[in-house]
Tab-separated table of C-alpha atoms and ligand atoms in Angstrom:
chain	number	residue	atom	x	y	z
A	228	MET	CA	95.882	74.105	88.481
A	229	SER	CA	98.500	76.685	88.362
A	230	ALA	CA	99.376	79.195	90.918
A	231	GLU	CA	97.527	81.920	88.847
A	232	GLN	CA	94.410	79.839	88.832
A	233	ARG	CA	94.338	79.543	92.589
A	234	LEU	CA	93.758	82.092	95.289
A	235	SER	CA	96.559	82.804	97.642
A	236	ASP	CA	96.281	82.324	101.530
A	237	HIS	CA	96.274	86.038	101.788
A	238	GLU	CA	93.164	86.052	99.484
A	239	ARG	CA	91.440	83.144	101.147
A	240	ALA	CA	91.500	85.219	104.393
A	241	LEU	CA	90.457	88.345	103.022
A	242	TYR	CA	87.432	87.007	101.004
A	243	ALA	CA	86.786	84.114	103.598
A	244	ARG	CA	83.148	85.242	104.265
A	245	GLN	CA	82.304	85.781	100.734
A	246	ILE	CA	83.894	82.507	99.371
A	247	ARG	CA	81.499	80.563	101.752
A	248	LEU	CA	78.401	82.013	100.030
A	249	PRO	CA	76.667	79.512	97.665
A	250	GLY	CA	77.522	80.112	94.123
A	251	VAL	CA	80.933	81.853	95.049
A	252	GLY	CA	83.457	79.310	96.247
A	253	GLU	CA	87.079	79.695	95.189
A	254	SER	CA	86.228	79.510	91.433
A	255	GLY	CA	83.697	82.348	91.825
A	256	GLN	CA	86.259	84.253	93.671
A	257	LEU	CA	88.787	83.618	90.863
A	258	ARG	CA	86.192	84.685	88.346
A	259	LEU	CA	85.921	88.104	90.324
A	260	ARG	CA	89.860	88.426	90.334
A	261	GLU	CA	89.850	88.048	86.499
A	262	ALA	CA	86.986	90.471	85.909
A	263	LYS	CA	87.632	93.850	84.337
A	264	VAL	CA	84.824	96.393	85.243
A	265	LEU	CA	84.517	99.973	83.702
A	266	ILE	CA	82.699	102.440	86.011
A	267	LEU	CA	81.240	105.473	84.081
A	268	GLY	CA	81.055	108.396	86.754
A	269	ALA	CA	82.890	108.404	90.069
A	270	GLY	CA	79.997	110.203	91.620
A	271	GLY	CA	77.220	109.343	93.964
A	272	LEU	CA	76.346	106.001	92.594
A	273	GLY	CA	79.936	105.312	91.187
A	274	SER	CA	81.600	105.741	94.782
A	275	PRO	CA	79.663	102.882	96.422
A	276	VAL	CA	79.921	100.604	93.358
A	277	GLY	CA	83.587	101.128	93.169
A	278	LEU	CA	84.285	100.601	96.911
A	279	TYR	CA	82.227	97.512	97.174
A	280	LEU	CA	83.560	96.050	93.938
A	281	ALA	CA	87.007	96.867	95.020
A	282	ALA	CA	86.555	95.117	98.432
A	283	ALA	CA	84.881	92.157	96.794
A	284	GLY	CA	88.131	91.523	94.764
A	285	VAL	CA	87.274	92.518	91.305
A	286	GLY	CA	90.477	92.403	89.624
A	287	LEU	CA	90.709	95.488	87.360
A	288	ILE	CA	88.333	98.664	87.739
A	289	GLY	CA	88.418	101.292	85.218
A	290	ILE	CA	87.196	104.749	86.237
A	291	ALA	CA	85.897	107.282	83.619
A	292	ASP	CA	84.977	110.529	84.676
A	293	PRO	CA	86.108	114.028	83.366
A	294	ASP	CA	85.351	116.180	86.314
A	295	LYS	CA	87.214	117.597	89.369
A	296	VAL	CA	86.024	116.995	93.068
A	297	GLU	CA	83.801	119.864	94.128
A	298	ILE	CA	82.583	120.743	97.718
A	299	SER	CA	78.874	120.151	96.695
A	300	ASN	CA	80.077	116.463	95.765
A	301	LEU	CA	81.171	115.417	99.154
A	302	HIS	CA	77.722	114.925	100.794
A	303	ARG	CA	77.087	111.794	98.553
A	304	GLN	CA	80.093	110.924	96.644
A	305	VAL	CA	81.891	109.134	99.490
A	306	VAL	CA	85.036	107.945	97.552
A	307	HIS	CA	86.081	111.680	97.787
A	308	GLY	CA	87.042	113.903	100.658
A	309	PHE	CA	88.096	117.305	101.552
A	310	ASP	CA	91.802	116.250	101.176
A	311	THR	CA	90.926	115.704	97.401
A	312	LEU	CA	88.890	118.753	96.682
A	313	GLY	CA	89.903	120.030	93.337
A	314	LEU	CA	91.458	116.882	92.131
A	315	PRO	CA	90.501	114.882	89.103
A	316	LYS	CA	87.658	112.573	90.399
A	317	THR	CA	89.522	109.420	88.752
A	318	ILE	CA	92.761	110.144	90.842
A	319	SER	CA	90.600	110.773	93.859
A	320	ALA	CA	88.600	107.567	93.656
A	321	ALA	CA	91.483	105.529	92.735
A	322	GLU	CA	93.328	106.505	95.844
A	323	ALA	CA	90.180	105.440	97.877
A	324	LEU	CA	89.728	102.149	96.147
A	325	GLY	CA	93.504	101.445	96.419
A	326	GLU	CA	93.238	101.884	100.112
A	327	ILE	CA	90.350	99.369	100.505
A	328	ASN	CA	92.271	96.718	98.356
A	329	PRO	CA	95.772	97.240	97.531
A	330	GLY	CA	95.835	94.266	95.383
A	331	LEU	CA	93.419	96.171	92.920
A	332	LYS	CA	94.311	97.239	89.560
A	333	VAL	CA	92.741	100.602	88.478
A	334	ALA	CA	92.664	102.196	85.076
A	335	LEU	CA	91.933	105.991	84.892
A	336	HIS	CA	90.208	107.367	82.031
A	337	PRO	CA	90.016	111.090	83.150
A	338	GLU	CA	88.741	111.964	79.415
A	339	GLY	CA	85.358	110.544	80.354
A	340	PHE	CA	83.217	108.194	78.399
A	341	THR	CA	82.766	109.807	74.916
A	342	VAL	CA	81.513	109.015	71.514
A	343	GLU	CA	85.337	108.785	70.460
A	344	ASN	CA	86.283	106.239	72.996
A	345	ALA	CA	83.412	104.378	73.879
A	346	ALA	CA	83.604	101.525	71.693
A	347	GLU	CA	87.356	101.096	72.555
A	348	LEU	CA	86.729	101.270	76.348
A	349	VAL	CA	83.651	98.786	76.088
A	350	ALA	CA	85.867	96.389	74.143
A	351	ARG	CA	88.533	96.420	77.072
A	352	TYR	CA	86.207	95.523	79.919
A	353	ASP	CA	83.829	92.568	80.828
A	354	LEU	CA	81.038	94.748	82.197
A	355	VAL	CA	80.136	98.234	82.149
A	356	VAL	CA	78.595	100.101	85.208
A	357	ASP	CA	76.635	103.184	84.383
A	358	GLY	CA	76.472	105.674	87.164
A	359	THR	CA	76.390	108.976	85.205
A	360	ASP	CA	73.716	111.560	85.539
A	361	ASN	CA	73.060	112.726	82.170
A	362	PHE	CA	71.075	111.193	79.268
A	363	ALA	CA	73.478	111.681	76.658
A	364	THR	CA	75.958	109.396	78.318
A	365	ARG	CA	73.409	107.049	79.621
A	366	PHE	CA	72.350	106.243	76.136
A	367	LEU	CA	75.760	106.292	74.860
A	368	ALA	CA	76.666	103.778	77.280
A	369	ALA	CA	73.632	101.545	76.434
A	370	ASP	CA	74.110	101.619	72.739
A	371	ALA	CA	77.989	101.001	72.960
A	372	CYS	CA	77.325	97.946	75.263
A	373	VAL	CA	74.518	96.490	72.670
A	374	LEU	CA	77.074	97.141	69.870
A	375	GLY	CA	80.086	95.700	71.855
A	376	GLY	CA	78.139	92.668	73.381
A	377	LYS	CA	78.915	93.582	76.796
A	378	PRO	CA	76.646	93.620	79.901
A	379	LEU	CA	75.671	96.955	81.390
A	380	VAL	CA	74.488	97.727	84.970
A	381	HIS	CA	72.759	101.050	85.112
A	382	GLY	CA	71.726	103.004	88.135
A	383	SER	CA	69.962	106.391	88.575
A	384	VAL	CA	68.702	108.396	91.410
A	385	LEU	CA	66.235	111.002	91.944
A	386	ARG	CA	65.302	112.450	95.295
A	387	GLU	CA	64.570	109.509	97.383
A	388	SER	CA	63.999	106.874	94.795
A	389	GLY	CA	65.980	105.343	92.087
A	390	GLN	CA	66.389	102.563	89.627
A	391	VAL	CA	68.822	99.761	88.802
A	392	GLY	CA	68.854	98.193	85.453
A	393	VAL	CA	70.710	95.109	84.455
A	394	PHE	CA	71.035	94.671	80.575
A	395	LEU	CA	72.431	91.529	79.390
A	396	PRO	CA	73.579	90.982	75.659
A	397	LYS	CA	70.659	90.045	73.522
A	398	ALA	CA	68.293	89.945	76.463
A	399	GLY	CA	66.776	93.370	76.465
A	400	CYS	CA	68.658	96.662	76.475
A	401	TYR	CA	68.114	100.168	77.822
A	402	ARG	CA	66.554	101.292	74.545
A	403	CYS	CA	63.967	98.565	74.744
A	404	LEU	CA	62.851	100.450	77.858
A	405	TYR	CA	63.489	103.945	76.764
A	406	PRO	CA	63.744	104.143	72.750
A	407	VAL	CA	64.687	107.659	72.387
A	408	ILE	CA	66.665	110.304	74.551
A	409	PRO	CA	64.147	112.274	76.278
A	410	ASP	CA	64.342	116.119	76.191
A	411	ALA	CA	66.404	116.960	79.230
A	412	ALA	CA	64.432	120.098	79.856
A	413	SER	CA	61.434	117.593	80.877
A	414	VAL	CA	63.390	115.822	83.474
A	415	PRO	CA	64.811	116.985	86.540
A	416	THR	CA	68.356	116.588	87.524
A	417	CYS	CA	69.977	116.035	90.873
A	418	ALA	CA	71.085	119.552	90.719
A	419	ASP	CA	67.538	120.815	90.411
A	420	ALA	CA	65.648	118.176	92.507
A	421	GLY	CA	68.317	117.424	95.280
A	422	VAL	CA	69.182	113.885	96.399
A	423	PHE	CA	70.337	112.343	99.767
A	424	GLY	CA	73.560	110.520	99.817
A	425	ALA	CA	72.195	107.822	101.684
A	426	THR	CA	69.931	107.133	98.710
A	427	CYS	CA	72.802	107.114	96.371
A	428	GLY	CA	74.429	104.438	98.750
A	429	VAL	CA	71.214	102.358	98.534
A	430	ILE	CA	71.178	102.307	94.782
A	431	GLY	CA	74.888	102.045	94.338
A	432	SER	CA	75.082	99.259	96.686
A	433	TRP	CA	72.419	97.540	94.858
A	434	MET	CA	74.228	98.085	91.460
A	435	ALA	CA	77.319	96.595	93.109
A	436	SER	CA	75.419	93.426	94.054
A	437	GLU	CA	74.120	93.107	90.481
A	438	VAL	CA	77.550	93.591	89.172
A	439	ILE	CA	78.831	90.676	91.161
A	440	ALA	CA	75.956	88.553	90.333
A	441	VAL	CA	76.521	89.022	86.641
A	442	LEU	CA	80.333	88.367	86.909
A	443	LEU	CA	79.399	85.180	88.728
A	444	GLY	CA	77.070	84.139	86.156
A	445	LYS	CA	74.008	84.342	88.355
A	446	ARG	CA	71.953	86.644	85.919
A	447	VAL	CA	70.212	85.145	82.881
A	448	SER	CA	67.902	87.798	81.998
A	449	SER	CA	67.687	91.571	81.950
A	450	ARG	CA	65.792	93.155	84.843
A	451	LEU	CA	64.998	96.410	86.425
A	452	LEU	CA	64.603	97.297	89.949
A	453	VAL	CA	62.632	100.299	91.023
A	454	ILE	CA	63.455	101.176	94.554
A	455	ASP	CA	61.529	103.897	96.697
A	456	VAL	CA	63.596	104.263	99.604
A	457	ALA	CA	61.054	106.929	101.377
A	458	ALA	CA	58.057	104.494	100.848
A	459	GLY	CA	60.483	101.407	101.784
A	460	THR	CA	59.498	99.491	98.669
A	461	SER	CA	61.249	97.824	95.649
A	462	LYS	CA	59.916	96.297	92.549
A	463	LEU	CA	61.306	93.928	90.303
A	464	LEU	CA	60.530	93.971	86.714
A	465	ALA	CA	61.734	91.316	84.247
A	466	LEU	CA	62.631	92.574	80.957
A	467	ALA	CA	62.560	90.851	77.562
A	468	ALA	CA	64.263	92.109	74.222
A	469	ASP	CA	61.953	94.076	72.180
A	470	ALA	CA	61.985	93.176	68.515
A	471	ALA	CA	61.191	96.784	67.593
A	472	CYS	CA	64.286	98.261	69.618
A	473	PRO	CA	66.145	100.902	67.683
A	474	CYS	CA	69.306	99.405	69.215
A	475	CYS	CA	68.749	95.435	69.725
A	476	GLY	CA	65.850	94.840	67.497
A	477	SER	CA	65.550	92.900	64.552
A	478	ALA	CA	65.992	95.774	62.325
A	479	PRO	CA	67.972	98.348	64.289
A	480	SER	CA	68.465	102.088	63.285
A	481	ILE	CA	71.576	102.429	65.515
A	482	ARG	CA	74.349	100.389	63.863
A	483	SER	CA	77.228	102.677	65.044
A	484	LEU	CA	77.866	105.503	67.319
A	485	GLU	CA	77.315	108.978	65.895
A	486	LYS	CA	78.581	111.907	67.540
A	487	ASP	CA	75.318	113.831	66.667
A	488	ALA	CA	73.102	111.219	68.302
A	489	TYR	CA	74.442	112.028	71.682
A	490	ALA	CA	74.794	115.831	71.974
A	491	PRO	CA	74.819	116.850	75.528
A	492	THR	CA	71.214	117.320	76.724
A	493	LEU	CA	71.700	120.050	79.186
A	494	CYS	CA	68.423	121.082	80.746
A	495	SER	CA	67.110	124.484	79.631
A	496	THR	CA	68.398	126.299	82.793
A	497	GLN	CA	71.734	125.208	82.381
A	498	ALA	CA	71.925	125.627	78.690
A	499	LEU	CA	70.579	129.244	78.991
A	500	MET	CA	73.193	129.910	81.729
A	501	SER	CA	75.968	128.740	79.743
A	502	GLU	CA	74.767	130.909	76.782
A	503	THR	CA	74.489	133.978	78.908
A	504	PRO	CA	77.827	135.693	79.689
A	505	LEU	CA	78.565	136.254	83.333
A	506	GLU	CA	79.972	139.605	82.495
A	507	VAL	CA	79.278	142.248	79.924
A	508	THR	CA	81.207	145.414	79.165
A	509	VAL	CA	79.376	148.764	79.595
A	510	GLU	CA	79.498	149.118	75.756
A	511	GLU	CA	77.652	145.881	75.384
A	512	ALA	CA	75.235	146.650	78.213
A	513	GLN	CA	74.449	149.910	76.365
A	514	ARG	CA	73.738	148.002	73.080
A	515	LEU	CA	71.420	145.512	74.961
A	516	LEU	CA	69.501	148.176	76.583
A	517	ALA	CA	68.904	149.964	73.513
A	518	GLY	CA	67.970	146.909	71.677
A	519	PRO	CA	64.388	145.479	70.773
A	520	ASN	CA	64.167	143.262	74.013
A	521	PRO	CA	66.112	145.541	76.537
A	522	PRO	CA	67.148	143.523	79.734
A	523	ILE	CA	66.021	144.675	83.078
A	524	LEU	CA	68.815	146.802	84.812
A	525	ILE	CA	69.292	146.345	88.389
A	526	ASP	CA	71.401	148.908	90.342
A	527	VAL	CA	72.489	147.176	93.788
A	528	ARG	CA	74.169	150.323	95.352
A	529	GLU	CA	72.914	152.164	98.352
A	530	MET	CA	70.032	154.847	98.119
A	531	ASP	CA	72.630	157.719	98.728
A	532	GLU	CA	74.710	156.414	95.678
A	533	TYR	CA	71.596	156.199	93.631
A	534	ALA	CA	70.761	159.694	94.484
A	535	VAL	CA	74.180	161.043	93.085
A	536	CYS	CA	73.927	159.312	89.773
A	537	ARG	CA	72.099	156.716	87.952
A	538	ILE	CA	71.671	154.879	84.585
A	539	GLU	CA	68.420	155.802	82.937
A	540	GLY	CA	65.927	153.080	83.259
A	541	SER	CA	67.742	151.248	86.379
A	542	ARG	CA	65.789	150.015	89.200
A	543	LEU	CA	67.398	150.399	92.688
A	544	ILE	CA	67.506	147.022	94.903
A	545	PRO	CA	70.393	147.530	97.322
A	546	MET	CA	72.659	144.524	97.541
A	547	ASN	CA	71.664	143.530	101.084
A	548	THR	CA	67.723	143.755	100.181
A	549	VAL	CA	68.078	141.508	97.007
A	550	PRO	CA	67.444	138.116	98.898
A	551	ALA	CA	64.207	139.593	100.362
A	552	ARG	CA	63.136	141.166	97.104
A	553	LEU	CA	63.666	138.357	94.657
A	554	ALA	CA	60.055	138.420	93.722
A	555	GLU	CA	60.548	141.719	92.165
A	556	ILE	CA	63.055	140.477	89.684
A	557	PRO	CA	61.372	138.210	87.020
A	558	GLN	CA	63.188	134.873	86.204
A	559	ASP	CA	62.274	134.607	82.485
A	560	VAL	CA	63.919	137.757	81.056
A	561	PRO	CA	67.319	139.038	80.531
A	562	VAL	CA	68.663	140.767	83.761
A	563	LEU	CA	71.881	143.210	84.015
A	564	VAL	CA	73.192	143.889	87.409
A	565	GLN	CA	75.144	146.992	87.985
A	566	CYS	CA	77.068	148.888	91.022
A	567	HIS	CA	79.633	151.460	91.289
A	568	HIS	CA	82.627	149.383	90.053
A	569	GLY	CA	81.253	145.897	89.442
A	570	GLY	CA	82.170	144.153	92.634
A	571	ARG	CA	78.953	144.004	94.403
A	572	SER	CA	76.951	143.334	91.241
A	573	MET	CA	79.091	140.293	90.522
A	574	LYS	CA	78.215	138.949	93.939
A	575	VAL	CA	74.488	139.631	93.235
A	576	THR	CA	74.756	138.093	89.716
A	577	GLN	CA	76.315	134.883	91.083
A	578	PHE	CA	73.611	134.900	93.919
A	579	LEU	CA	70.748	135.180	91.159
A	580	ARG	CA	72.417	132.325	89.141
A	581	SER	CA	72.512	130.268	92.458
A	582	LYS	CA	68.724	131.015	92.563
A	583	GLY	CA	67.983	129.638	89.136
A	584	TYR	CA	68.346	133.132	87.245
A	585	ALA	CA	69.827	131.890	84.068
A	586	ARG	CA	69.660	134.857	82.006
A	587	VAL	CA	71.562	137.219	84.458
A	588	SER	CA	74.949	139.230	83.629
A	589	ASN	CA	77.113	141.648	85.698
A	590	VAL	CA	77.949	144.968	83.987
A	591	LYS	CA	81.785	145.099	84.264
A	592	GLY	CA	83.151	148.321	85.876
A	593	GLY	CA	79.535	149.309	87.032
A	594	ILE	CA	78.285	152.978	86.642
A	595	ASP	CA	81.986	154.392	86.924
A	596	ALA	CA	82.908	152.709	83.700
A	597	TRP	CA	79.505	153.691	82.203
A	598	SER	CA	80.346	157.483	82.999
A	599	LEU	CA	83.854	156.985	81.300
A	600	LYS	CA	82.970	155.121	78.280
A	601	VAL	CA	79.422	155.530	77.521
A	602	ASP	CA	77.927	158.545	79.054
A	603	PRO	CA	80.180	161.430	80.540
A	604	LYS	CA	77.101	163.387	81.527
A	605	VAL	CA	76.601	160.791	84.441
A	606	PRO	CA	78.659	162.032	87.329
A	607	ARG	CA	81.324	160.271	88.934
A	608	TYR	CA	81.945	159.993	92.646
B	919	ZN	ZN1	66.878	97.004	73.139
């Protein structure tokens, strides 16, 4: 046995409690050291998966995530911290994993997991962990693993429950369970539904256990675990390959990764929000207000300002009364928000968006710009 095929004394000490387990031993620890695992998403699930795999002595961990660390991530994405706010998640996660195991090799894929790089990335690793939160990437990962013949450990969380899927090659894939990508509008996301960080910890830790079991050769069939943290229950479902599966079946329709098949399935609110500009010019506002489906125009100035001048048809809801008067602002129609110069109305626009108003825009420059550029009859002050 050469030195490369043996554990060092340092490694024996580091992994002593794990090596002692039945089915691990020195050979199992060596298998982990040789293993290359790709984690998709350094988020609520990717955090515990990454930390536990790094601590367990997995040799190479790849992290694919195109996002940066945001403050709303921190309550559940425990590899990141206040000191890495604004950094790419790949870098932030690599730092945390390196701290827990300095011997670990980490590969960063800040471009994320895309149709363009999926096949190549899957080929470079022994196993893929999917901790992403959108259906497009989830199905892309599932299909890329089937086509590449690699095992996939998948996890998802919603509110206080979640699931962990283990999909081994030729033993039943994600599409055997879910043949087509659902319409995202029909499925709540974490952003809509909310999630506890600890629930991500439960599901992510369970995913890490499954990854280690697969790497050690302890899994012979695909399986799905459904875990309800609130009820304190879990259910294990054995999966079998479905001959009619569009990806791994006997006459599959999915034979390669086609870009159109994995278009981002934004939920309808997010899609509308991204289509609606945050700000419009006064000229654009005038065009919209004169159009066939005019938006509601809300003036968020004070009553004495409104008495001086107003845009015809506007409705006065002073800024500080907006939170209490949300019921007066319909959610399902376009809304323009206007004030004196555009500052207060931008705050209200962003507040309304945070409350789920997807089709709301600020009027840039406010009524003052309106007087200057659209209607000089409106007095300035
Ligand atoms: Zn299948």
